[in-house]
mmCIF file of C-alpha atoms in Angstrom:
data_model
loop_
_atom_site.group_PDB
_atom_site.id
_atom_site.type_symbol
_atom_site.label_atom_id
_atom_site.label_comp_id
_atom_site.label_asym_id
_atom_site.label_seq_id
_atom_site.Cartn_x
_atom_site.Cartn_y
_atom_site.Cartn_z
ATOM 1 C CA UNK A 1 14.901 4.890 5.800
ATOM 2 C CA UNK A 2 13.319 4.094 2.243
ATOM 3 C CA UNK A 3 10.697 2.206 3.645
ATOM 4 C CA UNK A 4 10.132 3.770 7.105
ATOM 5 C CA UNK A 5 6.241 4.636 6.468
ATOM 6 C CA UNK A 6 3.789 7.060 8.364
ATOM 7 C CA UNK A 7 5.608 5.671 11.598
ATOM 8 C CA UNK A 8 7.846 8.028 10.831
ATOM 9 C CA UNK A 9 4.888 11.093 11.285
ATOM 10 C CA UNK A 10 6.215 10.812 14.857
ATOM 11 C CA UNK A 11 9.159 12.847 14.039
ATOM 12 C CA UNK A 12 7.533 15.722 12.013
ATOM 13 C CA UNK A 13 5.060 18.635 13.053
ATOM 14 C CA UNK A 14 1.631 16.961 12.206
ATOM 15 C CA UNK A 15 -0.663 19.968 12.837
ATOM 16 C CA UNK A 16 0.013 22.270 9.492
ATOM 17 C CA UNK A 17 -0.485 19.101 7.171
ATOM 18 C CA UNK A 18 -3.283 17.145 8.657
ATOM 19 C CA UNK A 19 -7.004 18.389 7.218
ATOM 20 C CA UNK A 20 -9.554 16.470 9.544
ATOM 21 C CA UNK A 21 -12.175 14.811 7.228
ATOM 22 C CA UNK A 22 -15.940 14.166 8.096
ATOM 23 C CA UNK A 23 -17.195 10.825 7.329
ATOM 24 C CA UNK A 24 -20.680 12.259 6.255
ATOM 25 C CA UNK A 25 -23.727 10.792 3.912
ATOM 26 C CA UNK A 26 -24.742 7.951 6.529
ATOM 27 C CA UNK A 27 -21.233 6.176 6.208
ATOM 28 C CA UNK A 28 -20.171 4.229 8.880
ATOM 29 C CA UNK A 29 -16.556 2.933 10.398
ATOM 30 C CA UNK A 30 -16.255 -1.105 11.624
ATOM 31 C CA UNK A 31 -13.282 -1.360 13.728
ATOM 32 C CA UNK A 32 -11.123 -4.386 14.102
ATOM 33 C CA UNK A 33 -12.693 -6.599 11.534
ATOM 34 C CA UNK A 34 -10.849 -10.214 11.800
ATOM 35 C CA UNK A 35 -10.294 -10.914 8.388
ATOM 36 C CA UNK A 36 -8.173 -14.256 9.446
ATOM 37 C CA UNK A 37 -10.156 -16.383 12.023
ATOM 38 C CA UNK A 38 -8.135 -19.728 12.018
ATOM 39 C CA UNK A 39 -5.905 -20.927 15.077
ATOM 40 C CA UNK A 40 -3.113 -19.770 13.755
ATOM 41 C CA UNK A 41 -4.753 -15.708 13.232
ATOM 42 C CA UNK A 42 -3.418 -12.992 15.383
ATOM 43 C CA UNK A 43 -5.359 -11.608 17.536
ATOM 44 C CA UNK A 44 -4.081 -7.841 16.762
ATOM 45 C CA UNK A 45 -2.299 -8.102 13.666
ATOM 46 C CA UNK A 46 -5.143 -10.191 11.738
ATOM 47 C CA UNK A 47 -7.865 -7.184 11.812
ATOM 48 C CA UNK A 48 -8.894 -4.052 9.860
ATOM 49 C CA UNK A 49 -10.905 -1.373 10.232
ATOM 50 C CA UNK A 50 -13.764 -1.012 7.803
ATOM 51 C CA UNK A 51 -14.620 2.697 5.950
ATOM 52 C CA UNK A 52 -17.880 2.280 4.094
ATOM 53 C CA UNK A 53 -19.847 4.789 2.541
ATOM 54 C CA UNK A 54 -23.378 5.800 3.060
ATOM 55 C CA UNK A 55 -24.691 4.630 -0.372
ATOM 56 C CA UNK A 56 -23.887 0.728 -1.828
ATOM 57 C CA UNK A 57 -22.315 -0.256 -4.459
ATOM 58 C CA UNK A 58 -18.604 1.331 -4.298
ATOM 59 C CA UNK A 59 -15.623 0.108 -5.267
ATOM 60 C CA UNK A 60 -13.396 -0.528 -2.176
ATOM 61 C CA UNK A 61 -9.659 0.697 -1.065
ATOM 62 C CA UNK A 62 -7.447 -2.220 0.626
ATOM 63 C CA UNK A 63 -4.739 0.399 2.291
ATOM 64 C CA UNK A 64 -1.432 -0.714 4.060
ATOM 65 C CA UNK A 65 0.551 1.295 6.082
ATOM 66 C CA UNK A 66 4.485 1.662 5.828
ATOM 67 C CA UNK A 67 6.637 1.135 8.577
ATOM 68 C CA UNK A 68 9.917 -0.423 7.467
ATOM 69 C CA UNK A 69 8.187 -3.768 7.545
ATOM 70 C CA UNK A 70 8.887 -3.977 11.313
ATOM 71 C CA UNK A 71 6.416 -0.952 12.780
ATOM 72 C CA UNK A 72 2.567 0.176 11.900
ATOM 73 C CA UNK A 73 -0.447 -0.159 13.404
ATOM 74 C CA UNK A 74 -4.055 0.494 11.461
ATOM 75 C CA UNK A 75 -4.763 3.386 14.624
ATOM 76 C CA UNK A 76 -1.885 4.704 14.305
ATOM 77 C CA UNK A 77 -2.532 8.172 16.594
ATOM 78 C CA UNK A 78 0.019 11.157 16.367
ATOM 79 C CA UNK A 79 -0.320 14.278 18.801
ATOM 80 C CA UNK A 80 -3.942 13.133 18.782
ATOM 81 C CA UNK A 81 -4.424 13.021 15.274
ATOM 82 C CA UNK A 82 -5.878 9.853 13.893
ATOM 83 C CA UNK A 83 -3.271 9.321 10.692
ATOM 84 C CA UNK A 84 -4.736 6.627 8.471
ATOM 85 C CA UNK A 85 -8.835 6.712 10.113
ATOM 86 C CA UNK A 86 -8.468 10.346 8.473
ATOM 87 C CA UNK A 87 -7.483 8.497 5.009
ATOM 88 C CA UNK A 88 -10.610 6.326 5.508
ATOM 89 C CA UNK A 89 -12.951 8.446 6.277
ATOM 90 C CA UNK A 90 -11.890 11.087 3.573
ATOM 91 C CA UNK A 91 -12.536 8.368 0.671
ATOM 92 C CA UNK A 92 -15.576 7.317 2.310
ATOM 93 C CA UNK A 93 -16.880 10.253 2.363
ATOM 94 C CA UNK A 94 -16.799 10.434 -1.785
ATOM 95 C CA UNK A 95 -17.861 7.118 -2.381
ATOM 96 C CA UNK A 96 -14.906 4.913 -2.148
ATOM 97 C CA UNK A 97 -14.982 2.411 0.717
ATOM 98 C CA UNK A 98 -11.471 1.830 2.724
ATOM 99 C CA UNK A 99 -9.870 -0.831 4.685
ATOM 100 C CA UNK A 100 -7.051 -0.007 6.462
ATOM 101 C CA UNK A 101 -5.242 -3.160 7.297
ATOM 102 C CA UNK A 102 -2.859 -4.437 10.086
ATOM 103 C CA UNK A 103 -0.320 -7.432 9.302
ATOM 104 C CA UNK A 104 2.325 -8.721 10.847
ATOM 105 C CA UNK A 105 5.515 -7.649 11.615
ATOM 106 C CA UNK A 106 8.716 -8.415 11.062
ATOM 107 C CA UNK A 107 11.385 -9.247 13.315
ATOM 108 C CA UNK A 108 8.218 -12.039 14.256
ATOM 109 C CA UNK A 109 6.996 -12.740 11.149
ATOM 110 C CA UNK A 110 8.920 -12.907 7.829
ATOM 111 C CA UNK A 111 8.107 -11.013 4.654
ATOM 112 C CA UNK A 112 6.414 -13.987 2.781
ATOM 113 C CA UNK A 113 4.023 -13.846 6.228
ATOM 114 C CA UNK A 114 3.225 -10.449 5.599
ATOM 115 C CA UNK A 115 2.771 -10.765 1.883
ATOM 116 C CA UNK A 116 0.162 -13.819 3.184
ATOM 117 C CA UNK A 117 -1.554 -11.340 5.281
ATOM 118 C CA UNK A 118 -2.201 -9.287 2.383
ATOM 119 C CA UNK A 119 -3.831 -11.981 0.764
ATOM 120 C CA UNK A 120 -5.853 -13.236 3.468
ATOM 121 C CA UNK A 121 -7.272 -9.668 3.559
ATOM 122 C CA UNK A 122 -7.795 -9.491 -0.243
ATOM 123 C CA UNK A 123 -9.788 -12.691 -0.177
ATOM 124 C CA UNK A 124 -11.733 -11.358 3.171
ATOM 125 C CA UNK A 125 -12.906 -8.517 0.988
ATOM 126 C CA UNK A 126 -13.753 -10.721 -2.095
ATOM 127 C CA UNK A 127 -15.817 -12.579 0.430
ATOM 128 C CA UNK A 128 -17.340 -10.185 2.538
ATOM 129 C CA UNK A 129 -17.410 -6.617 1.569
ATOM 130 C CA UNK A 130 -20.574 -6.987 -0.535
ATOM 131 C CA UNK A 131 -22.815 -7.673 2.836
ATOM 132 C CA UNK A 132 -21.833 -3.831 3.739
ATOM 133 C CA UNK A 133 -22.231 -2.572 0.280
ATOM 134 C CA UNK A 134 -19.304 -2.903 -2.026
ATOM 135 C CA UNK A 135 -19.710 -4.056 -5.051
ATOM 136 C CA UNK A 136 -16.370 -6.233 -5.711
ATOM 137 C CA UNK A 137 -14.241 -3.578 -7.197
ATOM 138 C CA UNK A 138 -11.149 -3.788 -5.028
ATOM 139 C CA UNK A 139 -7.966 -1.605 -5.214
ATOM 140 C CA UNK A 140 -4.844 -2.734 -3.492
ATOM 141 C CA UNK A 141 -2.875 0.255 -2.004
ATOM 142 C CA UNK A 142 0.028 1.150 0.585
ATOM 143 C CA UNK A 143 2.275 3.800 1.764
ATOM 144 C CA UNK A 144 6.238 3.530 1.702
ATOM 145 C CA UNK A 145 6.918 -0.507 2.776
ATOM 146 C CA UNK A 146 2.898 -1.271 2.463
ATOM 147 C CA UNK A 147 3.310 -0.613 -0.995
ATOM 148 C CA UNK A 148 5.961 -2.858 -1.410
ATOM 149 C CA UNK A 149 3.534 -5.114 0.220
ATOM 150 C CA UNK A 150 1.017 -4.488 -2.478
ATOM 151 C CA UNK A 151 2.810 -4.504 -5.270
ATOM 152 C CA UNK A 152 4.677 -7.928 -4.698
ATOM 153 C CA UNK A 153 1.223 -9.326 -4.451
ATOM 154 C CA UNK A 154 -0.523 -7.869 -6.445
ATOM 155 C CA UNK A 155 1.863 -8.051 -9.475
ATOM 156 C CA UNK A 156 2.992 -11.684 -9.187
ATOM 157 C CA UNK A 157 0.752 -13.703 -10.902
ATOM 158 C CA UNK A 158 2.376 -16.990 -9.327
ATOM 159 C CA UNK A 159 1.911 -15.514 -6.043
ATOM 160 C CA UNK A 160 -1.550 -14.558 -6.329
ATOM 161 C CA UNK A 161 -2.828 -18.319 -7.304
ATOM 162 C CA UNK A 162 -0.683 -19.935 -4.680
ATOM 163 C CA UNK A 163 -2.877 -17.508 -2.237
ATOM 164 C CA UNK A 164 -5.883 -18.778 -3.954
ATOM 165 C CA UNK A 165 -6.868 -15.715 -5.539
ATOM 166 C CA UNK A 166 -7.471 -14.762 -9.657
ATOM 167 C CA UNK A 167 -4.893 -11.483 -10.979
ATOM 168 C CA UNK A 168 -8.213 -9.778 -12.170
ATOM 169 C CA UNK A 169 -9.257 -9.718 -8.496
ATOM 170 C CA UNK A 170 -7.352 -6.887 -8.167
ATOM 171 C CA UNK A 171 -9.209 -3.796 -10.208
ATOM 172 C CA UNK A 172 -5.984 -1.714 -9.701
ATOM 173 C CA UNK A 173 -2.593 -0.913 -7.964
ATOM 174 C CA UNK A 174 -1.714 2.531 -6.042
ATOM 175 C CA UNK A 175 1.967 2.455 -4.944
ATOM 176 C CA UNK A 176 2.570 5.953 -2.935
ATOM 177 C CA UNK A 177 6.331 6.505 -2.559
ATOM 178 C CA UNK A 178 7.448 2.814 -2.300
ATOM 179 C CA UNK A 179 10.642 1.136 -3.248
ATOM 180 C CA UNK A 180 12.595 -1.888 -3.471
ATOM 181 C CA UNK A 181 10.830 -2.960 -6.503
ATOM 182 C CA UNK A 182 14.340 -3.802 -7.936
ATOM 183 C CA UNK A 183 16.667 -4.875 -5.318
ATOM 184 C CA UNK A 184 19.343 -5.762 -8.248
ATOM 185 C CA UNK A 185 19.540 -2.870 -9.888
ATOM 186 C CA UNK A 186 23.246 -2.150 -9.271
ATOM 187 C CA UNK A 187 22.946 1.523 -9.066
ATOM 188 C CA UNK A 188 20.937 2.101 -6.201
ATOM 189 C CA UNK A 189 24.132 0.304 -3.939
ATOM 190 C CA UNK A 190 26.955 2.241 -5.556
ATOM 191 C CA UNK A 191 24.935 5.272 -4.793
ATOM 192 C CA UNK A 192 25.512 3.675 -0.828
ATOM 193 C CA UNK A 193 22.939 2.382 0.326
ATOM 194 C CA UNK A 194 23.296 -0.385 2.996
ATOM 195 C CA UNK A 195 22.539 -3.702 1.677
ATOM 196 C CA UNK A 196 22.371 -5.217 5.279
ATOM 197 C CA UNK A 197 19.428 -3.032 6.184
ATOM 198 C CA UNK A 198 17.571 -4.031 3.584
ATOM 199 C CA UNK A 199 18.752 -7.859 3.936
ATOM 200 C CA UNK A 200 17.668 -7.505 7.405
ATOM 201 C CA UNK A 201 14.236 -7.844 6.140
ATOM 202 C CA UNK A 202 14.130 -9.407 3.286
ATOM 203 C CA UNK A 203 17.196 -12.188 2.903
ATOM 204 C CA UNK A 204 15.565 -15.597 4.050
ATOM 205 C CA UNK A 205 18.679 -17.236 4.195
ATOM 206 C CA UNK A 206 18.226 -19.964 1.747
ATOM 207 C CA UNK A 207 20.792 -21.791 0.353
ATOM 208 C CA UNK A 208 21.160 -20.676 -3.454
ATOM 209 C CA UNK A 209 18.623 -18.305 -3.646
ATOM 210 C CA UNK A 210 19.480 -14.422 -4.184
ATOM 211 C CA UNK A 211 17.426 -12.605 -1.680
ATOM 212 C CA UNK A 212 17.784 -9.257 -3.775
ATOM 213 C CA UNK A 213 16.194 -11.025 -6.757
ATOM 214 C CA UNK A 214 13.835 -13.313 -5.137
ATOM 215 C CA UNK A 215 12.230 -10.450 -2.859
ATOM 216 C CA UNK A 216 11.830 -8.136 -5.712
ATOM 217 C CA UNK A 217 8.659 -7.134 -7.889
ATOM 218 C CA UNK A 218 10.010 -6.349 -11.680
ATOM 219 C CA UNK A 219 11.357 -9.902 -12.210
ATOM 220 C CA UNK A 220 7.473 -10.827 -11.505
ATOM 221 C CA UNK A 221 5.597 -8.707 -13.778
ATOM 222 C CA UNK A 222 3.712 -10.423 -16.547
ATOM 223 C CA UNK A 223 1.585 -8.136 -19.008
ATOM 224 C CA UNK A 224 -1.486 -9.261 -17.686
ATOM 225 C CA UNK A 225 -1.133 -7.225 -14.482
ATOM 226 C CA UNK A 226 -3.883 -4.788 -13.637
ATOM 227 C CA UNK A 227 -3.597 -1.211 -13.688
ATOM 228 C CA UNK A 228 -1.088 0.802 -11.698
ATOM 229 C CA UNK A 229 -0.852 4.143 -10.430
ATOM 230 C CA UNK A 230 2.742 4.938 -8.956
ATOM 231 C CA UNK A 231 2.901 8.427 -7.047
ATOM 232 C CA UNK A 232 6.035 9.593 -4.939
ATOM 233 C CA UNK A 233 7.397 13.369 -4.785
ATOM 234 C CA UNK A 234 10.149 14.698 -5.428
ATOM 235 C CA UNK A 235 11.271 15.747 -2.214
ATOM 236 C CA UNK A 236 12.269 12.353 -0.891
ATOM 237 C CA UNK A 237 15.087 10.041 -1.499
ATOM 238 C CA UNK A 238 16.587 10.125 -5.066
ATOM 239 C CA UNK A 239 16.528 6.083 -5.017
ATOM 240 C CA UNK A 240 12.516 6.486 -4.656
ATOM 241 C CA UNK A 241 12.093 8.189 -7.663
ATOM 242 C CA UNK A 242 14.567 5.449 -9.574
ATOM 243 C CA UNK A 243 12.563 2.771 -8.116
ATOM 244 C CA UNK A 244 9.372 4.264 -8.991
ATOM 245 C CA UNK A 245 10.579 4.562 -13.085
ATOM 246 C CA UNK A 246 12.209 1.583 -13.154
ATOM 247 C CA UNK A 247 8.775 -0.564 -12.269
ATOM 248 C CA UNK A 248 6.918 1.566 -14.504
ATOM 249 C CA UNK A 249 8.794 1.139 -17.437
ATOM 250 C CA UNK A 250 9.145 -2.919 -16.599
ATOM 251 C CA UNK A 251 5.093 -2.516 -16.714
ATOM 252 C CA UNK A 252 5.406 -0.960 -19.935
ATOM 253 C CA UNK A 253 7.904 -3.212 -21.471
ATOM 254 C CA UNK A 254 5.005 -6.141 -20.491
ATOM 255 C CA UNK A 255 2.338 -4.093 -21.835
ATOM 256 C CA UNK A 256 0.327 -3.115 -18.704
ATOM 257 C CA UNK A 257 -1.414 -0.331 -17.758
ATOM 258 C CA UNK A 258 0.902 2.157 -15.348
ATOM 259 C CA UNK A 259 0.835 5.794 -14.505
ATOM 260 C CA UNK A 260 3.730 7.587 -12.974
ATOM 261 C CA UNK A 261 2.955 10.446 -10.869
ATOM 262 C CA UNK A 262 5.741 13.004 -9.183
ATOM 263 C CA UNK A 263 4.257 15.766 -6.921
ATOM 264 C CA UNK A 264 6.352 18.385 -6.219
ATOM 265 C CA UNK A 265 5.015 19.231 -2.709
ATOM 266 C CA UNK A 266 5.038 17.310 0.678
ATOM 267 C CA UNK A 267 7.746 14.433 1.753
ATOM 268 C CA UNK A 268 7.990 11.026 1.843
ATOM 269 C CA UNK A 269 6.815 11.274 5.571
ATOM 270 C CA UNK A 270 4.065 13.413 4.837
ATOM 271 C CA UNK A 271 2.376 11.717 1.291
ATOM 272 C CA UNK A 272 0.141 9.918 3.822
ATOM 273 C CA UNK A 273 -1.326 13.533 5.468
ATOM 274 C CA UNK A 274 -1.442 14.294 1.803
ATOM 275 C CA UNK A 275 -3.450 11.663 0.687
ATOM 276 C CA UNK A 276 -6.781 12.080 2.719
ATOM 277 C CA UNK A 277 -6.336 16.393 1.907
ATOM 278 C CA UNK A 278 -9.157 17.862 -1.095
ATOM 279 C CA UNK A 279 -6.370 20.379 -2.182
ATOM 280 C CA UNK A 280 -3.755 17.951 -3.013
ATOM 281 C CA UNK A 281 -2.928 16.677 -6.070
ATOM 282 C CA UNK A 282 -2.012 13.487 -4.617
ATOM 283 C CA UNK A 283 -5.345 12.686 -3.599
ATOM 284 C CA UNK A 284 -7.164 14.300 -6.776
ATOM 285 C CA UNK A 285 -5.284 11.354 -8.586
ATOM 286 C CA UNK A 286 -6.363 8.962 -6.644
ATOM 287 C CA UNK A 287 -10.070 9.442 -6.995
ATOM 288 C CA UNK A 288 -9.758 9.997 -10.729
ATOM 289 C CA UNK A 289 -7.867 6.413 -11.220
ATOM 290 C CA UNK A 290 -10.335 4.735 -9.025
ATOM 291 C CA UNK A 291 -12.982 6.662 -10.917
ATOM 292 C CA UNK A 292 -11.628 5.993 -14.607
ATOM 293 C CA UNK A 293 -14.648 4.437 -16.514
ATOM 294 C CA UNK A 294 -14.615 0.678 -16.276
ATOM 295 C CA UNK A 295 -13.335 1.196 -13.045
ATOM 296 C CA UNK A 296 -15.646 2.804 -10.939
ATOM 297 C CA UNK A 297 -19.006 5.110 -10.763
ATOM 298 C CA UNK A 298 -19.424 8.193 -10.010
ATOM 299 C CA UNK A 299 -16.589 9.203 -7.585
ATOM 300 C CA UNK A 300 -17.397 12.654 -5.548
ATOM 301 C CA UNK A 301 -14.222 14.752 -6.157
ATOM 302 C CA UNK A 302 -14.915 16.914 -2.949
ATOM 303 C CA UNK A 303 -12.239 19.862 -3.529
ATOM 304 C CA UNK A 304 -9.942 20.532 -6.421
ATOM 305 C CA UNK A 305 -6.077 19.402 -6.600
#
C-alpha cells in the first residue's frame, strides 16, 4: 500500500540496510515527551521522543512515521533494531535536533485528528524546544502517510491559523516517498487503484463535500508556503513518483520554493533505513536543505552520499 510506512520494515530483511548510529558530542535522548497535556491528550499517542544535540542552538526535525494512517509507533523495534531512534540519533549526532512523534490512529481517530496532532506537536516545539537548546528553526518531516501528514499541514495556510500557528513557523518541508497529494487527479484511478482503500481513511462522510478534493494538499497551496524538499525512489510505486511531480510543479505554479529528489537505490519500505545511513544520498540531501544558508548553521555532514 502507497501509504503503508516503516510498519511495513516488518516484512523485509532489516540487517543489510540498517547502519547503527552513535548519538555522540554530549547529546542526549528524552523519551515520551507529552506534547498535549489537556483531558482530552492520549496517554500514548500524545508523546515524542526528544533527539537533541550536544551543542545549542540547532535547528530541529519534527519526524512522523508512515503507517497507512492506521499503524506506527515512535519505538517502533524490528528484529531488535530501533527503526526511527536510529533516524534521531543520526541527525543529532550532526547538529540537527529530532522529534520523532506519535499521533493517533485511525480507525479511532479521524484524519483531521491526526492532522491536529501534528499541530499540537508543532506548537509544543515552538514553545518548548528552546529550554533544551534549539533555537526555533523547525522542519516538518514524515515518511510514506506521515508525510502526507506534514504536508497537509504544513502547506495549508487556512489550516495552520485555525491550529493557531503562523505558515513561517515552519522553516521547511521534507516529504520522503509520500502520496495522495492529489486524490483527483484522474489518472492515478484508471491506472487501478482502489478508491475504497483510500476512502477508508480519508472520506468523512459529509454531505456535499468530495472527500478526494477536500483531503488533498495541491488544492491548498498558496505561494507563500515554505520550502520543500520532496524525495522518493524510483523503485516504488509508479503513482509515487506522479504524486511527487504533480505537488512540485503545483508549488512551482504558486511560486514556492520545492526540490524534487529521485534516488535510484533502496524502496519505498526501506527510504526510512536510508535516511539515518552517511553513504546515502537520501540523507546527504537532507542535511544540505536543512543546512542551506538562511536555514541553518553549520550542519556536520558525517560521511559522503
Amino acid at each position: 500500500m502507497i501509504l503503508s510506512g516503516c510498519s511495513a520494515v516488518v516484512r523485509v530483511a532489516v540487517k543489510p540496510f540498517y547502519e547503527p548510529a552513535e548519538l555522540s558530542g554530549g547529546g542526549e535522548v528524552v523519551a515520551g515527551l507529552p506534547y498535549r497535556t489537556d483531558e482530552e491528550a492520549d496517554e500514548e499517542k500524545h508523546r515524542l521522543n526528544l533527539f537533541r544535540p550536544g551543542t545549542d542552538g540547532w535547528p530541529l526535525l519534527i519526524f512522523l512515521h508512515g503507517g497507512s494512517l492506521t499503524d506506527g509507533d515512535k519505538d517502533l523495534r524490528v528484529g531488535g533494531y530501533n527503526i526511527y531512534g536510529n533516524l534521531g540519533r543520526f541527525y543529532a549526532a550532526r547538529g540537527i535536533g529530532v522529534a520523532i512523534v506519535n499521533y493517533r490512529l485511525q480507525p479511532e481517530a479521524r484524519w483531521p485528528d491526526q492532522v491536529d496532532d501534528v499541530a499540537a506537536a508543532l506548537r509544543w516545539a515552538h514553545r518548548h524546544v528552546h529550554e533544551y537548546g534549539g533555537d526555533g528553526r523547525v522542519f516538518l518531516s514524515g515518511h510514506s502517510a506521515g508525510a502526507w501528514l506534514a504536508a497537509r499541514l504544513a502547506l495549508d495556510r487556512d489550516e495552520m491559523r485555525s491550529a493557531g500557528l503562523e505558515p513561517e513557523e515552519v522553516t521547511g518541508v521534507i516529504l520522503i516517498s509520500g502520496s495522495a497529494y492529489d486524490l483527483v487527479d484522474q489518472e492515478r484511478w484508471d491506472s487501478g487503484r482502489s478508491q475504497s482503500w483510500w476512502a477508508k481513511r480519508f472520506d468523512l462522510e459529509t454531505p456535499g463535500v468530495d472527500w478526494r478534493e477536500f483531503a488533498s494538499v495541491i488544492p491548498k497551496i498558496e505561494g507563500d508556503a515554505p520550502p520543500v524538499l520532496l524525495i522518493h525512489t524510483t523503485k516504488e510505486w509508479p503513482v509515487v513518483a506522479r504524486q511527487n511531480r504533480l505537488l512540485h510543479q503545483a508549488l512551482a505554479r504558486e511560486g514556492a520554493d520545492s526540490e524534487l529528489f529521485a534516488v535510484t537505490t533502496d524502496s519505498h519500505r526501506r527510504m526510512v533505513l536510508a535516511m539515518s545511513r552517511a553513504d546515502k544520498a537520501i540523507s546527504a540531501k537532507i542535511l544540505d536543505f536543512v543546512g542551506q544558508p538562511g536555514s541553518s548553521a553549520s550542519i556536520r555532514s558525517g560521511g559522503h552520499p
